Amino acid sequence: MLLAPRGELPLANAHDIVLCRQHVRRLAQEINFSLVDQTKFVTAASELARNAVIYGGGGRMLWELVESGSRRGVRLDFVDEGPGIANLELAMTDGWTSGTGLGMGLTGAKRLVNEFEIESTLGSGTRVSITRWR
Amino acid sequence: MPPQSKLSAVLRKRRDTIMAQWTQEQQREIGAARARLSQEEITRQSSQFLDLLVQAAQRTGVEDIAVGEWKEVRDFLDGLSRERVLSGFASDETATFILSLKRPIFDALREDSNGDADKLVADVWTATVLLDKLGLYTIKSFQRTREEVISRQQQELLELSTPVVKLWDGILALPMIGTLDSARTQVVMESLLQKIVETESQIAIVDITGVPTVDTLVAQHLLKTVTALRLMGAECIISGVRPQIAQTIVHLGVDLQGVTTKANLADALALALRRTGIEFKKQ
Amino acid sequence: MERIPILRMGEFLLATIQVEMHDQLALRLQDDLTAAIARHGSRGVLIDISALEIVDSFMGRMIADISGMARILDAKTVLVGMQPAVAITLVELGLSLPGIATALNVERGMQLLRTALESHGAASAPR
């Protein structure tokens, strides 16, 4: 294994989104995801990283190589201390229909990964966690 | 002397005896499987492993096999497990590689203990814990590889059951037979799109004559395929649309987004040929 | 300053995206393309994404925006060379980029543009 099993990357600006994508790509390759699965996972990470930077006022991505039985995978947590999402349910359906902004990123990302969890409190921030298994 | 350096010292000092006993035990345990593993192979693998084991134990001790210094040992066990999976061994037969090393090591430790029972117990315990960890690692690695092999075989089976056929220059056909679920759709999309790139085709005819039912989910899967094709600049024609399916699609309110549908493959081919500017003339 | 080069091919413009697009670069491309369309009276724009391994919703929106701007300037946009893995991902993401023409490669894209222009009547003479 060439990479450390876990770590953290800052998400402060647009350039960080690019670095984040590159790192997630490396992680996906480390676990030997198929090309399509790599693409899906990196794209999901890009969406969530962008959300953290643009809507969350900046944040960070925590990553971890995970195992469940004999399956291996990658887990990413996107954390920001931004304004939070007022109505999660609405955000996740609204964005989908309007095709722009926050909601699109969330519902889209959810379809690209195996596990998706989101916690958000108004005024304290958001945490989105995604996992993809090989 | 701390237990770990004691272990590596004993491994080095009594290597030959341990090797002899160990390879003998492996031969005996694997029994009927002997035909799959020659004496030379067993000796070679055992020898290599012992070297790596001694190295790692010397460098950093035997407490934690997840650290970097044990990587070569882990890699070796991954390689061994992989070989055994591909040769058709069972997981316990594979773990035997490690577990049959216990007896020879315990014997060696006892020879070296000079009658100090407490020390012997401590040394044996250290050795047992280490070998159990390595044994578990081997089994886990074996299971992982086996699941990868199975999943790859399933993939290949799926691909074989939906072959992409080149009907003419620039025209591909994909006869779908059987239920269209999301796993199948993924495989279909991947192979179809890949073929489009390889053959530089403009039109893909997806024939659903052999798809028994078309419900909302199936319709969605078809739509995904159609959309992906469009994004790449290729056109999709769906053929084999029976009257019932046409009714279902309308009742479900599915929007086919301007995809052309035809009742049978022949009509679809005729259309595709026209669209690619090809004309056939009877002699 | 980093920019995506825009090639002029007769009546058409070709922008080949080969690097990781960060936000500023994307906005700069929009500016440069719209300026070039206006300056040359271009009737068609080809956006070549055959080197892009990731297209997220931001990129998708950017491409849609460029297409919209081009249309207002009476130019047609064709997106060429999308990689299979990207197409599959975009579909899963829910982005179908409706209203944007697509082609397998630059050559086909040019054919598409020429055919589209012919059917629209005489093309305006390039300045």
CSV table of N, CA and C in Angstrom, one decimal, chain A residues 27-118:
chain,number,residue,atom,x,y,z
A,27,LEU,N,-6.6,7.4,-4.4
A,27,LEU,CA,-7.2,6.5,-3.4
A,27,LEU,C,-8.0,5.4,-4.2
A,28,ALA,N,-8.8,5.8,-5.1
A,28,ALA,CA,-9.6,4.8,-5.9
A,28,ALA,C,-8.7,3.9,-6.6
A,29,GLN,N,-7.6,4.4,-7.1
A,29,GLN,CA,-6.7,3.5,-7.9
A,29,GLN,C,-6.0,2.5,-6.9
A,30,GLU,N,-5.7,3.0,-5.7
A,30,GLU,CA,-5.0,2.2,-4.7
A,30,GLU,C,-5.9,1.0,-4.4
A,31,ILE,N,-7.2,1.2,-4.3
A,31,ILE,CA,-8.1,0.0,-4.0
A,31,ILE,C,-8.5,-0.7,-5.3
A,32,ASN,N,-8.0,-0.3,-6.5
A,32,ASN,CA,-8.3,-0.9,-7.7
A,32,ASN,C,-9.7,-0.9,-8.1
A,33,PHE,N,-10.4,0.2,-8.0
A,33,PHE,CA,-11.7,0.4,-8.5
A,33,PHE,C,-11.6,0.3,-10.0
A,34,SER,N,-12.7,-0.1,-10.7
A,34,SER,CA,-12.8,-0.1,-12.1
A,34,SER,C,-12.8,1.3,-12.6
A,35,LEU,N,-12.5,1.5,-13.9
A,35,LEU,CA,-12.4,2.9,-14.3
A,35,LEU,C,-13.7,3.6,-14.1
A,36,VAL,N,-14.8,3.0,-14.4
A,36,VAL,CA,-16.1,3.6,-14.2
A,36,VAL,C,-16.4,3.9,-12.7
A,37,ASP,N,-16.1,3.0,-11.9
A,37,ASP,CA,-16.3,3.3,-10.4
A,37,ASP,C,-15.4,4.4,-10.0
A,38,GLN,N,-14.1,4.5,-10.5
A,38,GLN,CA,-13.2,5.5,-10.1
A,38,GLN,C,-13.9,6.9,-10.5
A,39,THR,N,-14.3,6.9,-11.8
A,39,THR,CA,-14.9,8.2,-12.3
A,39,THR,C,-16.1,8.6,-11.4
A,40,LYS,N,-17.0,7.6,-11.1
A,40,LYS,CA,-18.1,8.0,-10.3
A,40,LYS,C,-17.7,8.5,-9.0
A,41,PHE,N,-16.8,7.9,-8.3
A,41,PHE,CA,-16.4,8.3,-7.0
A,41,PHE,C,-15.7,9.6,-7.0
A,42,VAL,N,-14.8,9.8,-7.9
A,42,VAL,CA,-14.1,11.1,-8.0
A,42,VAL,C,-15.1,12.3,-8.3
A,43,THR,N,-16.1,12.0,-9.1
A,43,THR,CA,-17.1,13.0,-9.5
A,43,THR,C,-17.9,13.3,-8.2
A,44,ALA,N,-18.3,12.3,-7.5
A,44,ALA,CA,-19.1,12.5,-6.3
A,44,ALA,C,-18.3,13.4,-5.3
A,45,ALA,N,-17.0,13.1,-5.2
A,45,ALA,CA,-16.1,13.9,-4.3
A,45,ALA,C,-16.1,15.3,-4.8
A,46,SER,N,-16.0,15.5,-6.1
A,46,SER,CA,-15.9,16.8,-6.6
A,46,SER,C,-17.1,17.6,-6.3
A,47,GLU,N,-18.3,17.0,-6.4
A,47,GLU,CA,-19.5,17.7,-6.1
A,47,GLU,C,-19.5,18.1,-4.6
A,48,LEU,N,-19.2,17.2,-3.7
A,48,LEU,CA,-19.3,17.5,-2.3
A,48,LEU,C,-18.2,18.5,-1.9
A,49,ALA,N,-17.0,18.4,-2.5
A,49,ALA,CA,-15.9,19.3,-2.1
A,49,ALA,C,-16.4,20.7,-2.5
A,50,ARG,N,-17.0,20.8,-3.7
A,50,ARG,CA,-17.4,22.1,-4.2
A,50,ARG,C,-18.5,22.7,-3.2
A,51,ASN,N,-19.4,21.8,-2.8
A,51,ASN,CA,-20.4,22.3,-1.8
A,51,ASN,C,-19.8,22.9,-0.6
A,52,ALA,N,-18.8,22.2,-0.1
A,52,ALA,CA,-18.1,22.6,1.1
A,52,ALA,C,-17.4,24.0,0.9
A,53,VAL,N,-16.8,24.2,-0.2
A,53,VAL,CA,-16.1,25.4,-0.5
A,53,VAL,C,-17.1,26.5,-0.8
A,54,ILE,N,-18.1,26.3,-1.6
A,54,ILE,CA,-18.9,27.4,-2.1
A,54,ILE,C,-20.1,27.6,-1.1
A,55,TYR,N,-20.7,26.6,-0.6
A,55,TYR,CA,-21.8,26.8,0.3
A,55,TYR,C,-21.5,26.8,1.8
A,56,GLY,N,-20.4,26.1,2.0
A,56,GLY,CA,-20.0,25.9,3.4
A,56,GLY,C,-19.0,26.8,3.9
A,57,GLY,N,-18.6,27.7,3.1
A,57,GLY,CA,-17.6,28.7,3.5
A,57,GLY,C,-16.2,28.1,3.7
A,58,GLY,N,-16.0,26.9,3.1
A,58,GLY,CA,-14.7,26.3,3.3
A,58,GLY,C,-14.8,25.2,4.4
A,59,GLY,N,-14.0,24.2,4.2
A,59,GLY,CA,-14.0,23.1,5.2
A,59,GLY,C,-12.9,22.1,4.9
A,60,ARG,N,-13.1,20.9,5.2
A,60,ARG,CA,-12.1,19.9,4.9
A,60,ARG,C,-12.6,18.5,4.5
A,61,MET,N,-11.8,17.7,3.9
A,61,MET,CA,-12.2,16.4,3.6
A,61,MET,C,-11.3,15.4,4.4
A,62,LEU,N,-12.0,14.5,5.1
A,62,LEU,CA,-11.3,13.4,5.8
A,62,LEU,C,-11.4,12.2,5.0
A,63,TRP,N,-10.3,11.5,4.8
A,63,TRP,CA,-10.5,10.3,4.0
A,63,TRP,C,-9.9,9.1,4.8
A,64,GLU,N,-10.4,7.9,4.4
A,64,GLU,CA,-10.0,6.7,5.1
A,64,GLU,C,-10.2,5.5,4.2
A,65,LEU,N,-9.2,4.6,4.1
A,65,LEU,CA,-9.3,3.4,3.4
A,65,LEU,C,-9.9,2.4,4.4
A,66,VAL,N,-11.1,1.8,4.0
A,66,VAL,CA,-11.8,1.0,5.0
A,66,VAL,C,-12.0,-0.4,4.5
A,67,GLU,N,-12.3,-1.3,5.5
A,67,GLU,CA,-12.5,-2.7,5.2
A,67,GLU,C,-13.7,-3.2,5.9
A,68,SER,N,-14.5,-4.1,5.2
A,68,SER,CA,-15.6,-4.7,5.8
A,68,SER,C,-15.6,-6.1,5.5
A,69,GLY,N,-15.2,-7.0,6.4
A,69,GLY,CA,-15.0,-8.4,6.0
A,69,GLY,C,-13.9,-8.5,5.0
A,70,SER,N,-14.1,-9.0,3.9
A,70,SER,CA,-13.0,-9.0,2.9
A,70,SER,C,-13.1,-8.0,1.9
A,71,ARG,N,-14.1,-7.1,2.0
A,71,ARG,CA,-14.3,-6.0,1.1
A,71,ARG,C,-13.4,-4.8,1.4
A,72,ARG,N,-12.9,-4.2,0.4
A,72,ARG,CA,-12.1,-2.9,0.7
A,72,ARG,C,-12.8,-1.8,0.1
A,73,GLY,N,-12.7,-0.6,0.6
A,73,GLY,CA,-13.3,0.6,0.1
A,73,GLY,C,-12.7,1.9,0.5
A,74,VAL,N,-13.3,3.0,0.1
A,74,VAL,CA,-12.8,4.3,0.5
A,74,VAL,C,-14.0,5.0,1.1
A,75,ARG,N,-13.7,5.7,2.2
A,75,ARG,CA,-14.7,6.5,2.9
A,75,ARG,C,-14.2,8.0,2.9
A,76,LEU,N,-15.1,8.9,2.5
A,76,LEU,CA,-14.7,10.3,2.5
A,76,LEU,C,-15.7,11.1,3.4
A,77,ASP,N,-15.3,12.0,4.2
A,77,ASP,CA,-16.1,12.8,5.0
A,77,ASP,C,-15.9,14.3,4.6
A,78,PHE,N,-16.9,15.0,4.2
A,78,PHE,CA,-16.8,16.4,3.9
A,78,PHE,C,-17.4,17.2,5.0
A,79,VAL,N,-16.6,18.0,5.6
A,79,VAL,CA,-17.0,18.7,6.8
A,79,VAL,C,-16.9,20.2,6.6
A,80,ASP,N,-17.9,21.0,6.9
A,80,ASP,CA,-17.7,22.4,6.9
A,80,ASP,C,-18.5,23.0,8.1
A,81,GLU,N,-18.1,24.2,8.5
A,81,GLU,CA,-18.7,24.9,9.6
A,81,GLU,C,-19.6,26.0,9.1
A,82,GLY,N,-20.2,25.8,8.0
A,82,GLY,CA,-20.9,26.8,7.3
A,82,GLY,C,-22.3,27.0,7.9
A,83,PRO,N,-23.2,27.6,7.1
A,83,PRO,CA,-24.5,27.9,7.6
A,83,PRO,C,-25.4,26.7,7.8
A,84,GLY,N,-25.0,25.6,7.2
A,84,GLY,CA,-25.9,24.4,7.3
A,84,GLY,C,-27.0,24.5,6.4
A,85,ILE,N,-27.7,23.4,6.3
A,85,ILE,CA,-28.9,23.3,5.3
A,85,ILE,C,-30.2,23.3,6.1
A,86,ALA,N,-31.0,24.2,5.8
A,86,ALA,CA,-32.3,24.4,6.6
A,86,ALA,C,-33.2,23.2,6.5
A,87,ASN,N,-33.5,22.8,5.2
A,87,ASN,CA,-34.4,21.7,5.1
A,87,ASN,C,-33.7,20.7,4.2
A,88,LEU,N,-33.1,19.7,4.8
A,88,LEU,CA,-32.4,18.7,4.1
A,88,LEU,C,-33.2,18.0,3.0
A,89,GLU,N,-34.4,17.5,3.4
A,89,GLU,CA,-35.2,16.8,2.5
A,89,GLU,C,-35.5,17.7,1.2
A,90,LEU,N,-35.9,18.9,1.5
A,90,LEU,CA,-36.2,19.8,0.4
A,90,LEU,C,-35.0,20.0,-0.5
A,91,ALA,N,-33.8,20.2,0.1
A,91,ALA,CA,-32.6,20.5,-0.6
A,91,ALA,C,-32.3,19.3,-1.5
A,92,MET,N,-32.6,18.1,-1.0
A,92,MET,CA,-32.2,17.0,-1.9
A,92,MET,C,-33.2,16.7,-3.0
A,93,THR,N,-34.4,17.2,-2.8
A,93,THR,CA,-35.3,16.9,-3.9
A,93,THR,C,-35.4,18.2,-4.8
A,94,ASP,N,-35.3,19.3,-4.2
A,94,ASP,CA,-35.4,20.6,-5.0
A,94,ASP,C,-34.3,20.7,-6.0
A,95,GLY,N,-33.1,20.5,-5.5
A,95,GLY,CA,-31.9,20.7,-6.4
A,95,GLY,C,-32.0,19.7,-7.6
A,96,TRP,N,-32.6,18.6,-7.4
A,96,TRP,CA,-32.7,17.6,-8.4
A,96,TRP,C,-33.6,18.1,-9.5
A,97,THR,N,-34.7,18.7,-9.2
A,97,THR,CA,-35.6,19.2,-10.2
A,97,THR,C,-35.1,20.5,-10.9
A,98,SER,N,-34.5,21.4,-10.1
A,98,SER,CA,-34.0,22.6,-10.7
A,98,SER,C,-32.7,22.5,-11.4
A,99,GLY,N,-32.0,21.4,-11.1
A,99,GLY,CA,-30.7,21.1,-11.7
A,99,GLY,C,-29.6,22.1,-11.5
A,100,THR,N,-29.7,22.8,-10.4
A,100,THR,CA,-28.6,23.7,-10.1
A,100,THR,C,-28.2,23.6,-8.6
A,101,GLY,N,-27.0,24.1,-8.3
A,101,GLY,CA,-26.6,24.3,-7.0
A,101,GLY,C,-26.5,23.1,-6.1
A,102,LEU,N,-26.8,23.4,-4.8
A,102,LEU,CA,-26.6,22.4,-3.7
A,102,LEU,C,-27.2,21.1,-3.9
A,103,GLY,N,-28.5,21.1,-4.2
A,103,GLY,CA,-29.3,19.9,-4.2
A,103,GLY,C,-28.8,18.9,-5.3
A,104,MET,N,-28.5,19.5,-6.4
A,104,MET,CA,-28.0,18.6,-7.5
A,104,MET,C,-26.8,17.9,-7.1
A,105,GLY,N,-25.9,18.6,-6.4
A,105,GLY,CA,-24.7,17.9,-6.0
A,105,GLY,C,-25.0,16.8,-5.1
A,106,LEU,N,-25.9,17.0,-4.1
A,106,LEU,CA,-26.2,16.0,-3.1
A,106,LEU,C,-26.9,14.8,-3.7
A,107,THR,N,-28.0,15.0,-4.4
A,107,THR,CA,-28.7,13.8,-4.9
A,107,THR,C,-27.8,13.1,-5.9
A,108,GLY,N,-27.1,13.8,-6.7
A,108,GLY,CA,-26.3,13.2,-7.7
A,108,GLY,C,-25.2,12.4,-7.1
A,109,ALA,N,-24.5,13.0,-6.1
A,109,ALA,CA,-23.4,12.2,-5.4
A,109,ALA,C,-24.0,11.0,-4.8
A,110,LYS,N,-25.2,11.1,-4.2
A,110,LYS,CA,-25.8,9.9,-3.5
A,110,LYS,C,-25.9,8.7,-4.5
A,111,ARG,N,-26.2,9.0,-5.7
A,111,ARG,CA,-26.4,7.9,-6.7
A,111,ARG,C,-25.1,7.3,-7.2
A,112,LEU,N,-24.0,8.0,-6.9
A,112,LEU,CA,-22.7,7.6,-7.4
A,112,LEU,C,-22.0,6.7,-6.4
A,113,VAL,N,-22.5,6.6,-5.2
A,113,VAL,CA,-21.7,5.9,-4.2
A,113,VAL,C,-22.6,4.8,-3.6
A,114,ASN,N,-21.9,3.9,-2.8
A,114,ASN,CA,-22.7,2.8,-2.1
A,114,ASN,C,-23.3,3.3,-0.8
A,115,GLU,N,-22.6,4.1,-0.1
A,115,GLU,CA,-23.2,4.6,1.2
A,115,GLU,C,-23.1,6.1,1.3
A,116,PHE,N,-24.2,6.7,1.7
A,116,PHE,CA,-24.3,8.2,1.8
A,116,PHE,C,-24.9,8.6,3.1
A,117,GLU,N,-24.3,9.5,3.9
A,117,GLU,CA,-24.9,10.0,5.1
A,117,GLU,C,-24.7,11.4,5.1
A,118,ILE,N,-25.7,12.2,5.6
A,118,ILE,CA,-25.6,13.6,5.7
A,118,ILE,C,-26.2,14.1,7.0
